Short mmCIF file of C-alpha atoms and ligand atoms in Angstrom, two decimals:
data_model
loop_
_atom_site.label_atom_id
_atom_site.label_comp_id
_atom_site.label_asym_id
_atom_site.label_seq_id
_atom_site.Cartn_x
_atom_site.Cartn_y
_atom_site.Cartn_z
CA LEU A 183 13.91 18.76 22.83
CA MET A 184 16.14 21.41 23.19
CA ARG A 185 15.86 21.26 26.42
CA THR A 186 14.99 17.65 27.64
CA LYS A 187 17.94 16.69 29.88
CA ILE A 188 19.15 13.24 28.09
CA PRO A 189 19.21 10.30 31.43
CA GLU A 190 23.03 9.30 32.35
CA GLY A 191 24.52 6.45 30.16
CA LEU A 192 22.69 7.29 27.09
CA GLN A 193 24.02 9.72 23.95
CA LYS A 194 21.97 12.83 21.98
CA LEU A 195 21.09 11.53 18.71
CA PRO A 196 23.32 12.44 16.11
CA GLY A 197 22.57 14.13 12.74
CA PRO A 198 22.32 17.01 10.54
CA LYS A 199 22.40 20.73 11.65
CA PRO A 200 19.26 21.81 11.10
CA LEU A 201 18.67 25.59 9.44
CA PRO A 202 16.44 28.34 11.52
CA ILE A 203 12.87 27.68 10.92
CA ILE A 204 13.12 25.25 8.01
CA GLY A 205 15.34 22.61 10.22
CA ASN A 206 16.93 20.31 8.00
CA VAL A 207 14.25 20.61 4.42
CA LEU A 208 16.53 21.94 1.80
CA GLU A 209 18.51 18.22 2.32
CA VAL A 210 15.32 16.25 2.54
CA GLY A 211 14.46 17.70 -0.89
CA ASN A 212 12.09 15.99 -3.12
CA ASN A 213 13.09 12.66 -2.67
CA PRO A 214 13.31 12.17 0.85
CA HIS A 215 14.22 7.91 0.28
CA LEU A 216 17.11 8.39 -1.02
CA SER A 217 18.49 11.70 0.43
CA LEU A 218 17.50 10.00 4.14
CA THR A 219 19.25 6.99 2.65
CA ALA A 220 22.07 9.12 2.06
CA MET A 221 22.27 10.48 5.29
CA SER A 222 22.24 7.02 7.60
CA LYS A 223 25.50 6.33 5.92
CA CYS A 224 27.08 9.53 6.98
CA TYR A 225 25.03 9.13 10.42
CA GLY A 226 24.42 5.67 11.34
CA PRO A 227 21.01 3.40 11.55
CA VAL A 228 19.50 6.25 13.91
CA PHE A 229 19.74 9.93 13.51
CA GLN A 230 17.95 13.27 13.36
CA ILE A 231 16.49 15.66 11.45
CA GLN A 232 14.55 18.63 11.87
CA ILE A 233 11.66 19.84 9.37
CA GLY A 234 10.87 23.48 10.70
CA MET A 235 11.39 23.15 13.62
CA ARG A 236 10.12 19.84 14.35
CA PRO A 237 12.85 17.20 15.34
CA VAL A 238 12.29 13.40 13.65
CA VAL A 239 13.97 9.85 13.78
CA VAL A 240 14.65 8.67 10.95
CA LEU A 241 15.39 4.60 11.51
CA SER A 242 17.65 3.02 8.12
CA GLY A 243 18.81 -1.11 8.42
CA ASN A 244 17.01 -4.09 9.31
CA ASP A 245 18.21 -4.98 12.75
CA VAL A 246 17.40 -0.73 14.66
CA ILE A 247 13.85 -1.58 12.15
CA ARG A 248 13.46 -4.93 13.96
CA GLN A 249 14.24 -3.62 17.25
CA ALA A 250 12.26 -0.45 17.17
CA LEU A 251 9.44 -2.22 16.05
CA LEU A 252 9.50 -5.41 16.99
CA LYS A 253 11.12 -5.97 20.49
CA GLN A 254 10.20 -1.98 21.88
CA GLY A 255 7.37 -2.66 18.99
CA GLU A 256 4.78 -0.13 22.72
CA GLU A 257 6.84 1.63 22.71
CA PHE A 258 7.04 3.24 18.66
CA ALA A 259 3.56 2.04 17.39
CA GLY A 260 1.51 5.89 18.40
CA ARG A 261 0.62 8.15 15.05
CA PRO A 262 2.38 11.58 15.45
CA ASP A 263 -0.47 14.29 15.15
CA LEU A 264 0.31 16.04 11.77
CA TYR A 265 -1.22 19.06 9.69
CA SER A 266 -2.46 16.69 6.46
CA THR A 267 -3.90 13.14 9.13
CA LYS A 268 -7.04 16.25 9.76
CA PHE A 269 -8.40 15.74 5.88
CA ILE A 270 -8.67 12.53 5.92
CA SER A 271 -11.60 10.67 6.75
CA ASP A 272 -12.13 13.91 8.59
CA GLY A 273 -9.73 12.92 10.67
CA LYS A 274 -10.43 9.56 12.11
CA SER A 275 -8.73 7.36 10.22
CA LEU A 276 -7.68 4.19 11.58
CA ALA A 277 -4.52 4.31 9.86
CA PHE A 278 -3.34 7.90 10.15
CA SER A 279 -5.16 9.24 12.98
CA THR A 280 -3.72 9.72 16.68
CA ASP A 281 -6.56 7.84 18.01
CA GLN A 282 -5.21 6.75 22.04
CA VAL A 283 -3.91 3.34 22.12
CA GLY A 284 -6.75 1.43 23.07
CA VAL A 285 -9.46 2.80 20.60
CA TRP A 286 -6.78 2.30 17.71
CA ARG A 287 -6.30 -1.51 18.46
CA ALA A 288 -10.31 -2.37 18.81
CA ARG A 289 -10.77 -0.94 15.47
CA ARG A 290 -7.73 -2.69 14.43
CA LYS A 291 -8.72 -5.79 15.53
CA LEU A 292 -12.89 -5.38 14.41
CA ALA A 293 -10.69 -4.32 10.87
CA LEU A 294 -8.75 -7.55 10.51
CA SER A 295 -11.22 -9.82 11.91
CA ALA A 296 -13.87 -8.33 9.56
CA LEU A 297 -11.75 -8.67 6.67
CA ARG A 298 -10.51 -12.17 7.67
CA THR A 299 -14.47 -12.86 7.41
CA PHE A 300 -15.08 -11.54 4.05
CA ALA A 301 -11.98 -12.32 2.74
CA THR A 302 -11.89 -16.28 3.06
CA LEU A 303 -16.25 -15.99 2.83
CA GLN A 304 -17.41 -19.01 -0.14
CA GLY A 305 -17.74 -17.56 -2.96
CA GLU A 306 -21.28 -17.60 -4.65
CA SER A 307 -20.02 -20.58 -7.10
CA SER A 308 -17.78 -23.78 -6.02
CA GLU A 309 -15.40 -23.01 -9.54
CA TYR A 310 -13.16 -20.67 -6.45
CA SER A 311 -11.81 -21.46 -2.88
CA CYS A 312 -13.22 -17.93 -1.64
CA ALA A 313 -14.82 -14.33 -2.51
CA LEU A 314 -11.34 -13.27 -3.00
CA GLU A 315 -10.60 -15.57 -5.61
CA GLU A 316 -13.79 -15.59 -7.16
CA HIS A 317 -13.53 -11.38 -6.92
CA ILE A 318 -10.31 -11.01 -8.52
CA SER A 319 -10.70 -13.84 -10.80
CA LYS A 320 -13.75 -11.82 -12.63
CA GLU A 321 -12.13 -8.47 -12.36
CA GLY A 322 -9.01 -10.00 -13.97
CA LEU A 323 -11.87 -11.36 -17.15
CA TYR A 324 -13.13 -8.07 -17.60
CA LEU A 325 -9.66 -6.05 -17.41
CA ILE A 326 -8.78 -8.16 -20.34
CA GLU A 327 -11.68 -7.59 -21.84
CA ARG A 328 -11.36 -3.85 -20.90
CA LEU A 329 -8.06 -3.63 -22.36
CA HIS A 330 -8.94 -5.45 -25.62
CA ASN A 331 -11.76 -2.65 -26.19
CA VAL A 332 -9.46 0.17 -25.74
CA MET A 333 -6.69 -1.05 -27.26
CA LYS A 334 -9.07 -1.46 -30.72
CA ALA A 335 -10.24 2.45 -29.83
CA ASP A 336 -7.07 3.67 -29.37
CA GLY A 337 -3.63 1.45 -29.97
CA SER A 338 -2.18 1.90 -26.90
CA PHE A 339 -3.65 2.93 -22.99
CA ASP A 340 -2.99 4.05 -19.59
CA PRO A 341 -1.94 1.03 -17.02
CA PHE A 342 -2.66 2.46 -14.20
CA ARG A 343 -5.74 4.11 -15.05
CA HIS A 344 -7.48 0.44 -16.01
CA ILE A 345 -5.75 -1.34 -12.98
CA VAL A 346 -7.18 0.62 -10.10
CA VAL A 347 -10.37 0.32 -11.26
CA SER A 348 -10.43 -3.26 -11.27
CA VAL A 349 -9.03 -3.19 -7.86
CA ALA A 350 -11.19 -1.13 -6.29
CA ASN A 351 -13.94 -3.10 -7.26
CA VAL A 352 -12.41 -5.94 -5.55
CA ILE A 353 -12.17 -4.29 -2.58
CA CYS A 354 -15.59 -2.83 -3.29
CA GLY A 355 -17.06 -5.95 -3.48
CA ILE A 356 -15.77 -6.87 0.03
CA CYS A 357 -16.68 -4.05 1.87
CA PHE A 358 -19.90 -2.88 -0.30
CA GLY A 359 -20.64 -6.15 -2.03
CA ARG A 360 -21.34 -3.84 -4.94
CA ARG A 361 -18.88 -3.07 -8.22
CA TYR A 362 -18.64 -0.15 -11.01
CA SER A 363 -18.61 0.42 -14.25
CA HIS A 364 -15.11 1.36 -15.80
CA ASP A 365 -17.12 3.64 -17.13
CA ASP A 366 -18.43 4.95 -13.77
CA ASP A 367 -17.13 8.37 -13.73
CA GLU A 368 -17.37 9.10 -9.71
CA LEU A 369 -15.76 6.22 -9.04
CA VAL A 370 -13.16 6.30 -12.26
CA SER A 371 -12.53 9.59 -11.50
CA LEU A 372 -11.83 9.34 -7.73
CA VAL A 373 -9.44 6.47 -7.82
CA ASN A 374 -6.89 7.97 -10.09
CA LEU A 375 -6.41 11.18 -7.93
CA SER A 376 -4.75 8.53 -5.34
CA ASP A 377 -1.52 10.11 -6.44
CA GLU A 378 -2.03 13.33 -5.62
CA PHE A 379 -3.56 12.28 -2.19
CA GLY A 380 0.26 10.61 -1.52
CA LYS A 381 2.09 13.09 -2.49
CA ILE A 382 1.02 14.57 1.06
CA VAL A 383 0.99 12.06 2.82
CA GLY A 384 4.40 10.49 2.12
CA SER A 385 6.52 11.12 5.14
CA GLY A 386 8.83 14.70 5.19
CA ASN A 387 5.85 16.80 3.09
CA PRO A 388 6.83 20.22 4.60
CA ALA A 389 3.76 21.61 5.35
CA ASP A 390 3.28 19.10 7.85
CA PHE A 391 5.93 20.42 10.10
CA ILE A 392 5.65 23.83 9.02
CA PRO A 393 2.89 25.21 9.87
CA PHE A 394 3.68 28.75 7.95
CA LEU A 395 3.40 26.84 4.86
CA ARG A 396 -0.29 25.90 5.30
CA ILE A 397 -1.31 29.49 4.91
CA LEU A 398 0.85 30.10 0.91
CA PRO A 399 -1.52 28.81 -2.15
CA SER A 400 -0.25 25.23 -2.79
CA THR A 401 -2.56 23.77 -5.72
CA THR A 402 -1.50 20.20 -3.93
CA MET A 403 -2.89 20.62 -1.09
CA LYS A 404 -6.50 22.32 -2.38
CA LYS A 405 -5.92 18.88 -4.21
CA PHE A 406 -5.69 17.46 -1.58
CA VAL A 407 -8.57 18.51 0.92
CA ALA A 408 -11.02 18.40 -2.06
CA ILE A 409 -10.24 14.83 -3.01
CA ASN A 410 -10.91 13.70 1.28
CA ALA A 411 -14.35 15.36 0.56
CA ARG A 412 -15.13 14.00 -2.39
CA PHE A 413 -13.95 10.65 -0.78
CA SER A 414 -15.85 10.60 2.38
CA LYS A 415 -19.31 11.98 0.68
CA LEU A 416 -18.77 8.65 -1.70
CA MET A 417 -18.28 7.07 1.45
CA LYS A 418 -21.23 8.25 3.17
CA LYS A 419 -23.48 7.58 0.40
CA ILE A 420 -22.52 4.33 0.87
CA VAL A 421 -23.22 4.10 4.73
CA ASN A 422 -26.05 5.19 4.16
CA ASP A 423 -27.55 3.00 1.74
CA HIS A 424 -26.07 -0.16 3.54
CA TYR A 425 -28.02 1.93 7.32
CA ASN A 426 -31.39 2.04 4.51
CA THR A 427 -30.66 -1.50 3.81
CA PHE A 428 -30.12 -3.33 6.55
CA ASP A 429 -30.97 -6.74 7.97
CA LYS A 430 -29.39 -7.94 10.51
CA ASP A 431 -30.25 -11.90 9.29
CA ASN A 432 -28.52 -10.63 5.99
CA ILE A 433 -25.44 -9.88 6.51
CA ARG A 434 -24.08 -8.44 3.44
CA ASP A 435 -20.77 -7.26 3.22
CA ILE A 436 -17.52 -5.39 5.36
CA THR A 437 -19.69 -2.08 5.73
CA ASP A 438 -22.81 -4.55 7.21
CA SER A 439 -20.73 -6.41 9.71
CA LEU A 440 -19.75 -3.18 11.51
CA ILE A 441 -22.85 -1.68 11.81
CA ASN A 442 -23.89 -4.73 12.86
CA HIS A 443 -21.48 -4.26 15.84
CA CYS A 444 -22.52 -0.89 16.73
CA GLU A 445 -26.20 -2.92 17.03
CA ASP A 446 -24.81 -5.28 19.41
CA ARG A 447 -22.54 -3.57 21.54
CA LYS A 448 -25.44 -1.24 21.98
CA LEU A 449 -26.91 -4.60 23.39
CA ASP A 450 -23.90 -5.52 25.52
CA GLU A 451 -24.30 -3.07 28.61
CA ASN A 452 -20.98 -4.93 30.06
CA SER A 453 -19.13 -3.40 27.23
CA ASN A 454 -16.30 -1.25 27.78
CA ILE A 455 -14.95 -0.18 24.65
CA GLN A 456 -16.27 3.64 24.00
CA VAL A 457 -16.17 4.33 20.29
CA SER A 458 -18.16 5.88 18.76
CA ASP A 459 -20.10 4.33 15.68
CA GLU A 460 -18.71 6.67 13.55
CA LYS A 461 -14.92 5.47 13.83
CA ILE A 462 -16.79 1.81 13.29
CA VAL A 463 -18.32 1.85 10.67
CA GLY A 464 -15.45 4.92 9.47
CA ILE A 465 -13.08 1.50 9.39
CA VAL A 466 -14.50 1.05 6.15
CA ASN A 467 -12.77 4.38 4.58
CA ASP A 468 -9.63 2.61 5.90
CA LEU A 469 -10.10 -0.26 4.15
CA PHE A 470 -11.34 1.03 1.20
CA GLY A 471 -8.46 3.07 0.49
CA ALA A 472 -5.56 0.89 1.15
CA GLY A 473 -7.13 -1.69 -0.11
CA PHE A 474 -6.90 0.08 -3.88
CA ASP A 475 -4.32 2.22 -3.98
CA THR A 476 -1.58 -0.31 -2.63
CA ILE A 477 -2.63 -2.84 -4.98
CA SER A 478 -2.99 -0.70 -8.32
CA THR A 479 0.19 0.27 -7.59
CA ALA A 480 1.89 -2.43 -7.41
CA LEU A 481 0.24 -4.27 -10.51
CA SER A 482 1.02 -0.94 -12.58
CA TRP A 483 4.67 -0.97 -11.80
CA ALA A 484 4.26 -4.79 -12.15
CA VAL A 485 3.76 -4.01 -15.99
CA VAL A 486 5.42 -1.36 -16.47
CA TYR A 487 8.82 -3.88 -15.59
CA LEU A 488 7.51 -7.01 -17.80
CA VAL A 489 7.71 -4.11 -20.64
CA ALA A 490 10.95 -3.11 -19.18
CA TYR A 491 12.56 -6.77 -19.34
CA PRO A 492 10.50 -8.75 -21.94
CA GLU A 493 13.01 -12.10 -21.27
CA ILE A 494 11.83 -11.81 -18.34
CA GLN A 495 8.16 -11.74 -18.75
CA GLU A 496 8.90 -14.37 -21.79
CA ARG A 497 10.40 -16.72 -18.46
CA LEU A 498 6.84 -15.69 -16.51
CA GLN A 499 4.58 -16.54 -19.68
CA ARG A 500 6.58 -20.11 -19.81
CA GLU A 501 6.04 -20.79 -16.88
CA LEU A 502 2.92 -20.50 -16.97
CA ARG A 503 2.23 -22.69 -20.21
CA GLU A 504 4.26 -25.32 -18.46
CA LYS A 505 2.40 -24.97 -14.77
CA ILE A 506 -0.94 -24.08 -15.69
CA GLY A 507 -1.99 -24.28 -19.36
CA MET A 508 -4.23 -22.24 -21.43
CA ASP A 509 -7.31 -24.76 -20.67
CA ARG A 510 -7.94 -23.46 -17.23
CA THR A 511 -7.84 -19.53 -15.51
CA PRO A 512 -5.15 -18.95 -12.31
CA ARG A 513 -6.12 -19.83 -9.49
CA LEU A 514 -4.91 -18.76 -5.41
CA SER A 515 -3.53 -22.25 -4.72
CA ASP A 516 -0.76 -22.76 -8.09
CA ARG A 517 1.01 -20.04 -6.11
CA THR A 518 3.11 -22.82 -5.04
CA ASP A 519 3.29 -24.23 -8.34
CA LEU A 520 4.87 -20.28 -10.14
CA PRO A 521 7.98 -19.96 -8.01
CA LEU A 522 9.12 -17.38 -10.86
CA LEU A 523 5.71 -15.21 -10.54
CA GLU A 524 6.46 -15.23 -7.10
CA ALA A 525 10.18 -14.39 -7.32
CA PHE A 526 9.34 -11.84 -9.84
CA ILE A 527 6.73 -10.03 -7.20
CA LEU A 528 9.45 -10.21 -4.93
CA GLU A 529 11.69 -8.21 -6.82
CA ILE A 530 8.71 -5.31 -7.81
CA PHE A 531 8.69 -4.88 -4.02
CA ARG A 532 12.51 -4.52 -3.11
CA HIS A 533 13.63 -2.44 -5.98
CA SER A 534 10.80 -0.36 -6.68
CA SER A 535 9.96 -0.13 -2.65
CA PHE A 536 6.92 1.36 -4.10
CA LEU A 537 6.34 2.69 -0.32
CA PRO A 538 9.58 4.01 0.41
CA PHE A 539 8.32 4.78 4.21
CA THR A 540 5.62 3.44 6.43
CA ILE A 541 3.33 5.89 7.50
CA PRO A 542 5.06 8.08 10.01
CA HIS A 543 4.88 6.21 13.29
CA CYS A 544 5.50 7.89 16.75
CA THR A 545 6.99 7.35 20.17
CA SER A 546 4.44 6.72 23.06
CA LYS A 547 6.67 7.27 26.30
CA ASP A 548 10.33 8.23 26.51
CA THR A 549 12.89 5.39 24.66
CA SER A 550 16.19 4.88 23.68
CA LEU A 551 17.74 2.85 20.85
CA ASN A 552 21.21 1.69 19.44
CA GLY A 553 22.05 4.00 22.99
CA TYR A 554 20.05 6.88 21.90
CA PHE A 555 17.77 9.30 24.14
CA ILE A 556 14.39 9.48 22.25
CA PRO A 557 11.82 12.04 23.99
CA LYS A 558 8.03 10.35 24.13
CA ASP A 559 5.66 12.33 21.14
CA THR A 560 9.10 12.04 18.64
CA CYS A 561 7.78 11.41 14.58
CA VAL A 562 9.83 8.42 13.50
CA PHE A 563 9.94 7.72 9.94
CA VAL A 564 10.63 4.25 9.13
CA ASN A 565 12.87 3.88 5.30
CA GLN A 566 11.70 0.51 4.13
CA TRP A 567 13.56 1.65 0.74
CA GLN A 568 16.66 1.85 2.67
CA VAL A 569 16.41 -1.94 3.67
CA ASN A 570 16.01 -2.76 0.46
CA HIS A 571 18.50 -1.32 -1.05
CA ASP A 572 21.23 -2.32 1.43
CA PRO A 573 24.36 -3.35 0.43
CA GLU A 574 24.95 -5.32 3.39
CA LEU A 575 21.72 -7.43 2.81
CA TRP A 576 21.34 -7.48 -1.20
CA LYS A 577 24.27 -8.26 -3.54
CA ASP A 578 24.28 -5.77 -6.45
CA PRO A 579 20.30 -3.82 -5.09
CA SER A 580 20.07 -1.72 -8.19
CA SER A 581 19.69 -4.08 -10.42
CA PHE A 582 16.35 -5.87 -11.24
CA ASN A 583 17.07 -10.24 -10.56
CA LEU A 584 14.34 -12.45 -9.47
CA ASP A 585 16.76 -15.45 -9.53
CA ARG A 586 17.85 -13.91 -5.88
CA PHE A 587 14.68 -15.26 -4.39
CA LEU A 588 15.19 -18.59 -6.64
CA THR A 589 16.88 -21.62 -5.37
CA ALA A 590 20.19 -22.24 -6.98
CA ASP A 591 18.86 -24.64 -9.06
CA GLY A 592 15.81 -22.57 -10.05
CA THR A 593 12.93 -24.34 -8.72
CA TYR A 594 11.83 -23.20 -5.94
CA LEU A 595 11.04 -19.63 -4.00
CA ASN A 596 14.06 -19.14 -1.55
CA LYS A 597 11.73 -18.01 1.14
CA MET A 598 13.99 -16.70 3.67
CA GLU A 599 15.02 -14.18 1.17
CA GLY A 600 11.46 -13.06 0.78
CA GLU A 601 11.54 -12.58 4.32
CA LYS A 602 13.89 -9.59 3.83
CA VAL A 603 11.66 -7.13 1.39
CA LEU A 604 10.09 -5.20 3.71
CA VAL A 605 6.95 -3.11 2.54
CA PHE A 606 4.13 -4.00 4.39
CA GLY A 607 6.15 -2.37 7.64
CA LEU A 608 6.23 -4.92 10.74
CA GLY A 609 5.34 -5.14 14.28
CA LYS A 610 2.28 -3.21 16.13
CA ARG A 611 1.37 -1.51 12.68
CA ARG A 612 1.90 -3.51 10.48
CA CYS A 613 -0.48 -3.58 7.64
CA ILE A 614 -3.56 -5.98 8.02
CA GLY A 615 -4.11 -6.38 4.02
CA GLU A 616 -0.96 -8.12 3.74
CA SER A 617 -2.57 -11.75 2.91
CA ILE A 618 -5.09 -9.63 0.56
CA GLY A 619 -2.20 -7.82 -0.66
CA ARG A 620 -0.22 -10.54 -1.81
CA ALA A 621 -2.86 -12.75 -3.26
CA GLU A 622 -4.10 -10.07 -5.53
CA VAL A 623 -0.88 -9.02 -6.86
CA PHE A 624 -0.20 -12.69 -7.95
CA LEU A 625 -3.71 -13.76 -9.03
CA PHE A 626 -4.05 -10.55 -11.07
CA LEU A 627 -0.59 -10.87 -12.62
CA ALA A 628 -0.94 -14.82 -13.52
CA ILE A 629 -4.66 -14.28 -15.16
CA LEU A 630 -3.00 -10.94 -17.11
CA LEU A 631 -0.21 -12.67 -18.93
CA GLN A 632 -1.45 -16.03 -19.02
CA ARG A 633 -3.55 -14.21 -22.31
CA LEU A 634 -1.24 -10.91 -22.33
CA LYS A 635 1.55 -9.75 -23.88
CA PHE A 636 2.64 -6.31 -22.78
CA SER A 637 4.93 -3.80 -24.67
CA GLY A 638 5.42 0.09 -25.27
CA MET A 639 5.19 1.98 -27.69
CA PRO A 640 7.66 1.33 -31.07
CA GLY A 641 10.61 4.52 -30.33
CA GLU A 642 9.21 5.67 -26.82
CA MET A 643 11.86 5.03 -23.63
CA LEU A 644 9.68 4.05 -20.34
CA ASP A 645 10.36 6.61 -17.46
CA MET A 646 10.77 4.38 -14.34
CA THR A 647 11.84 7.16 -12.07
CA PRO A 648 9.48 7.34 -9.28
CA GLU A 649 6.82 9.98 -8.30
CA TYR A 650 7.84 10.09 -4.21
CA GLY A 651 5.07 10.00 -2.12
CA LEU A 652 3.02 7.60 0.32
CA THR A 653 2.50 4.94 -2.48
CA MET A 654 5.83 5.86 -5.18
CA LYS A 655 4.17 5.92 -9.10
CA HIS A 656 5.34 5.87 -12.57
CA LYS A 657 5.25 8.26 -15.08
CA ARG A 658 1.85 7.68 -16.87
CA CYS A 659 2.15 6.30 -19.98
CA LEU A 660 0.78 4.32 -22.98
CA LEU A 661 1.75 0.77 -23.18
CA ARG A 662 -0.04 -2.57 -25.23
CA VAL A 663 -0.91 -5.50 -25.47
CA THR A 664 -0.81 -8.59 -27.86
CA PRO A 665 -3.15 -11.68 -27.32
CA GLN A 666 -0.79 -14.75 -26.12
CA PRO A 667 -0.74 -17.79 -28.55
CA GLY A 668 -3.80 -19.57 -27.70
CA PHE A 669 -6.09 -16.59 -26.30
CA GLU A 670 -8.88 -15.19 -28.21
CA PHE A 671 -9.39 -11.84 -26.87
CA PRO A 672 -13.70 -11.96 -26.88
CA GLY A 673 -15.90 -11.05 -29.58
CA THR A 674 -12.88 -11.91 -31.97
C1 LIG B 1293 -0.68 -0.02 6.66
C2 LIG B 1293 1.61 -1.70 3.25
C3 LIG B 1293 -2.73 -3.84 0.83
C4 LIG B 1293 -4.75 -1.94 5.24
C5 LIG B 1293 0.06 -0.38 5.85
C6 LIG B 1293 1.72 0.10 5.98
C7 LIG B 1293 1.78 -0.09 4.72
C8 LIG B 1293 1.67 -1.12 3.95
C9 LIG B 1293 3.64 0.34 4.68
C10 LIG B 1293 1.77 1.12 7.26
C11 LIG B 1293 2.48 0.52 8.06
C12 LIG B 1293 2.82 0.67 9.53
O1 LIG B 1293 2.79 2.08 9.86
O2 LIG B 1293 4.43 0.57 9.83
C13 LIG B 1293 1.26 -2.68 2.03
C14 LIG B 1293 0.82 -2.96 0.80
C15 LIG B 1293 -0.31 -3.58 0.13
C16 LIG B 1293 -1.45 -2.58 1.01
C17 LIG B 1293 2.67 -2.62 0.72
C18 LIG B 1293 0.03 -3.86 -0.59
C19 LIG B 1293 0.73 -4.56 -1.68
C20 LIG B 1293 -3.39 -3.41 2.24
C21 LIG B 1293 -5.20 -3.89 1.93
C22 LIG B 1293 -5.57 -3.24 3.15
C23 LIG B 1293 -4.47 -2.37 3.50
C24 LIG B 1293 -5.30 -4.56 0.27
C25 LIG B 1293 -6.82 -3.12 3.38
C26 LIG B 1293 -7.95 -3.98 2.90
C27 LIG B 1293 -3.90 -1.35 5.57
C28 LIG B 1293 -4.50 -0.34 7.31
C29 LIG B 1293 -3.51 -0.20 7.48
C30 LIG B 1293 -2.19 -0.45 6.60
C31 LIG B 1293 -5.89 -0.58 7.93
C32 LIG B 1293 -3.22 0.72 8.57
C33 LIG B 1293 -2.50 0.15 9.84
C34 LIG B 1293 -2.70 0.84 11.10
O3 LIG B 1293 -1.96 1.59 11.07
O4 LIG B 1293 -2.60 -0.78 12.62
N1 LIG B 1293 -0.59 -1.14 4.45
N2 LIG B 1293 -0.60 -2.43 2.20
N3 LIG B 1293 -2.85 -2.97 3.01
N4 LIG B 1293 -2.86 -0.96 5.52
FE1 LIG B 1293 -1.82 -2.24 3.80
#
């Protein structure tokens, strides 16, 4: 970059002075969402840091991020070539890999259409509006039973541990046409390791940028490699089972539909997309991985916030009692009738900003932003946490206040405010699971809150400090549940 000539009329990016070899690693520290937000106050919404020898552009502020990801979307839609990416899905991930534009676009289109088809498919029973609703409702009820049993046996439970299995089962149903028992060691132990994955792929991991760090012994890195290997092995086994039982006339799930796409393509001599079968069927790894970690993190945070703010829990339960009652299970179509719950979810997304940065982006050609020159192949971090805590956008951003998303009389959701929350990214790389994600967080929470009251362990303080990563988790904790009035646990 030093040698790159800056075109006339454009300026050199501002930013902190880097140290030799390590760059700004020390200033970035263990909480890049906080340190880079602080730097944006000093250097503005577009600035440059250096991690190791490599320059990284950091984007903050609603206007700049919209300009880059929406108006100049094409130029900012690439992914950087990072060390850790090679271990994810054997380097063939749709979300993380450096696929060339045409290949990524073809895979993304296939992934979107597969998700849309299988989430909106008619469920087995007419009781449900779609397969997604059916999976979530059933898993929500299993989860309640599970929590009851754990409470009976142990007197408390670890929320993430159980929620992650239920959420994984929803996406398993859609991707693989099956679910796993909460006692299945293979799945339960794997999905419970997602925090180790997130620690390595979070924006700003020094080993991604500084080669000599990779040869130092690192237990986190070893665990990361091992998790990816286990994950790939499980996915390969499931995909092989699908190949062995594949029937063109009975497409059971997303994996089948991707296999079918490969078969059809072979018959289509005019096809010009050069994407290997492995990369097509491998899309299911991304859908499964992205589909369980994000949503279970969101739900687990939601439960912790309910415990931290009991008066809010009470308000949400009153809304459910008044609008739904106890005679039926909440449905997706209840969303418009439960503005408080919708506001609560938005405030969880905003306040926790549990996806503090998008997956790192990369420029596909020389470009400029706010008058600054940014060369091709520059790694770009998009600071979602900063947008969600920007005092220019939010009144008193550090306070947890769901009323900010309600109209003045408190009866409707203020959609305009809701759209300011940035957790799914924007533009060409925007999350493809957004509507499934929002639906799932809503319905799981509605079902849980209708029947259960969450509380902490007497005398124990909840630690809400997030642990930095691609998805930030709260510390593991123990909570309790009691049934809501009018609900009895099955078998009691
Ligand atoms: C990408 C957030 C749920 C699939 C992303 C990105 C974010 C995000 C921030 C990166 C955007 C960027 O790089 O600019 C979330 C949140 C979720 C969620 C907050 C839930 C609350 C899901 C679900 C699926 C999914 C349920 C699939 C079933 C993906 C995929 C990508 C992605 C495949 C990569 C897109 C690409 O690189 O083109 N998501 N996500 N996500 N998400 Fe999600």
